[in-house]
Amino acid sequence: VVLVDEAEGADLTKPPKEALEELKPSPLDFVVVAYGEPGKDYEALKEALKREPRYVGLLGSRRKVKELLAKLRVEAGLDEGALKYRLYAPVGLNIGADDPAEVAISILAEIVSLRRGVEAPHLSVVGQGP
């Protein structure tokens, strides 16, 4: 699901770079990367982080997250210190979500908690070492 202010921005056929160039996320925006293909996830994550939205979430296993973070450090020159307060990966709050609907709720709950400034049990491993 792509949530944008204007319906014409929700085109899932565009490559990540092109889609993010058109959407132009600002420091007030929240971006969730959930392609499900490591190559597309990497490209979307790299492009989203370049644009500096307030929040970038990545859907995926802890193993996938660690692999993509390592690749970002090497290929894109991004360090974990710079990502620590913007990148949430794996995305979502730790509510024991088990199916797609519950995962979606945990992601939206994480975004709401950050918007409201409320402490919550994040799943993210960013900033926790290698």
XYZ file of C-alpha atoms in Angstrom:
130
model
C 0.000 0.000 0.000
C 1.305 3.422 -0.899
C -0.143 6.334 1.024
C 0.406 9.739 -0.515
C -1.460 13.028 -0.421
C -2.282 12.876 -4.132
C -3.623 9.747 -5.835
C -1.441 10.228 -8.928
C 1.652 9.721 -6.754
C 0.724 6.113 -5.980
C 2.247 4.383 -9.017
C 3.774 1.029 -8.090
C 5.231 0.420 -11.557
C 7.973 3.032 -11.290
C 11.508 2.211 -10.167
C 12.241 3.369 -6.587
C 14.459 6.287 -7.628
C 11.909 7.679 -10.064
C 9.008 7.232 -7.648
C 10.850 8.975 -4.801
C 11.982 11.808 -7.077
C 8.342 12.469 -7.923
C 7.035 12.101 -4.368
C 9.818 14.300 -2.920
C 9.575 13.151 0.713
C 10.351 15.980 3.130
C 11.686 15.969 6.711
C 8.043 15.742 7.809
C 7.303 12.557 5.843
C 7.412 8.870 6.759
C 8.603 6.330 4.166
C 8.229 2.547 4.449
C 10.215 0.344 2.050
C 8.443 -2.964 1.462
C 9.209 -4.248 -2.028
C 10.106 -7.746 -0.814
C 12.949 -8.141 -3.318
C 16.401 -7.404 -1.819
C 17.615 -5.512 -4.913
C 14.577 -3.239 -5.057
C 14.542 -2.857 -1.278
C 18.188 -1.740 -1.372
C 17.601 0.801 -4.154
C 14.465 2.172 -2.504
C 16.183 2.370 0.891
C 19.218 4.137 -0.565
C 17.036 6.646 -2.420
C 14.736 7.254 0.546
C 17.675 7.953 2.872
C 19.159 10.453 0.392
C 16.001 12.528 0.617
C 16.069 12.764 4.414
C 12.465 12.101 5.413
C 11.782 12.056 9.143
C 11.405 8.270 9.129
C 12.443 5.425 6.858
C 11.182 1.963 7.718
C 12.313 -1.270 6.076
C 10.136 -4.373 6.126
C 12.194 -7.541 6.410
C 13.915 -10.057 8.623
C 16.750 -9.067 10.937
C 19.138 -10.978 8.662
C 17.971 -9.083 5.575
C 18.197 -5.777 7.442
C 21.779 -6.444 8.570
C 22.802 -7.440 5.028
C 21.273 -4.294 3.512
C 22.832 -2.077 6.204
C 26.262 -3.562 5.496
C 25.760 -2.921 1.781
C 24.655 0.673 2.464
C 27.775 1.311 4.535
C 30.087 0.004 1.811
C 28.394 1.106 -1.413
C 26.500 4.234 -0.377
C 28.879 5.460 2.327
C 26.134 5.689 4.944
C 27.136 5.130 8.545
C 24.883 3.753 11.240
C 25.325 6.822 13.424
C 23.666 8.980 10.778
C 20.848 6.462 10.379
C 20.214 5.735 14.047
C 17.350 8.195 14.516
C 15.710 7.952 11.073
C 15.961 4.332 9.936
C 13.733 1.752 11.583
C 14.582 -1.732 10.399
C 12.918 -4.094 10.811
C 9.970 -1.725 10.763
C 7.178 -1.802 13.334
C 6.556 -2.058 17.035
C 7.084 -5.274 18.928
C 3.450 -6.261 19.452
C 3.901 -9.922 18.524
C 2.538 -9.380 15.003
C 2.216 -12.665 13.153
C 0.200 -12.065 9.980
C 0.228 -9.297 7.329
C -2.639 -7.350 8.904
C -0.940 -7.334 12.310
C 2.388 -6.319 10.743
C 0.613 -3.389 9.046
C -0.868 -2.356 12.399
C 2.563 -2.560 14.077
C 4.062 -0.335 11.346
C 1.334 2.288 11.624
C 1.549 2.138 15.431
C 5.283 2.854 15.188
C 4.652 5.871 12.965
C 1.952 7.177 15.318
C 4.218 6.703 18.362
C 6.982 8.702 16.667
C 4.611 11.453 15.538
C 3.263 11.752 19.083
C 6.662 11.485 20.777
C 5.699 8.367 22.757
C 8.272 5.742 23.787
C 7.427 2.333 22.347
C 9.110 -1.105 21.937
C 10.574 -0.872 18.410
C 11.767 -3.943 16.490
C 14.596 -1.962 14.867
C 18.157 -3.262 15.133
C 19.710 -0.065 13.720
C 22.266 1.345 16.122
C 22.683 -1.947 17.991
C 26.034 -2.897 16.514
C 26.947 -5.373 13.749
